[in-house]
Amino acid sequence: SSPPAPFTQTPSTYTPEQQQMIQQFAAQSGMNHQWSIKCLEQNGWNYEKSGEIFLELQKQNKIPPEAFTK
């Protein structure tokens, strides 16, 4: 299956807190919103855990280049 089309606006299906986390995570990780959401969702919206997982995957070069295209 093909990945969903990238979007620039955060969908309003997320709470304001989640939207803030997405913005912050995208800014800190350098990833786009789509991938930032994916990471946060997979880690139960635990920001700290998401950050640790991101750094670990980045060290292993397991994050695809498209995660960083805006």
XYZ file of C-alpha atoms in Angstrom:
70
model
C 0.000 0.000 0.000
C 1.219 3.465 -0.770
C 1.863 5.930 2.066
C -0.770 8.600 2.642
C -0.233 11.888 0.869
C 1.771 14.354 2.963
C -0.104 17.203 4.551
C 1.017 20.547 5.887
C -1.735 21.157 8.399
C -2.157 18.959 11.427
C -5.561 17.287 11.197
C -8.058 18.528 13.754
C -8.708 14.948 14.886
C -5.925 15.482 17.439
C -6.286 17.285 20.753
C -4.566 20.668 21.133
C -1.966 18.955 23.339
C -1.307 16.332 20.668
C -1.101 18.995 17.961
C 1.452 20.856 20.057
C 3.436 17.637 20.529
C 3.375 17.016 16.768
C 4.640 20.542 16.019
C 7.351 20.273 18.665
C 8.411 16.764 17.659
C 8.615 17.759 13.999
C 10.717 20.802 14.902
C 13.085 18.855 17.159
C 13.454 15.724 15.035
C 13.501 17.428 11.647
C 10.873 14.949 10.436
C 7.698 16.052 8.704
C 4.315 15.963 10.449
C 3.257 12.669 8.870
C 6.265 10.822 10.300
C 6.207 12.712 13.594
C 2.587 11.617 14.101
C 3.503 8.044 13.201
C 6.279 8.012 15.790
C 4.154 9.601 18.530
C 1.174 7.315 17.847
C 3.340 4.179 17.895
C 4.672 5.205 21.297
C 1.292 5.994 22.849
C 1.855 9.763 22.642
C 4.725 9.443 25.126
C 6.928 12.309 23.955
C 10.040 11.231 25.833
C 9.794 7.618 24.649
C 9.149 8.776 21.074
C 12.294 10.893 21.226
C 14.382 7.988 22.505
C 13.029 5.643 19.814
C 13.663 8.298 17.154
C 17.293 8.736 18.229
C 17.826 4.972 18.336
C 16.346 4.456 14.850
C 18.288 7.420 13.507
C 21.552 5.926 14.828
C 20.718 2.696 12.994
C 19.826 4.593 9.799
C 16.340 3.082 9.868
C 14.451 6.298 9.198
C 13.805 6.726 5.466
C 14.796 9.998 3.743
C 11.145 10.794 2.958
C 10.539 11.231 6.697
C 12.559 14.432 6.447
C 10.916 15.910 3.356
C 8.589 18.745 4.219
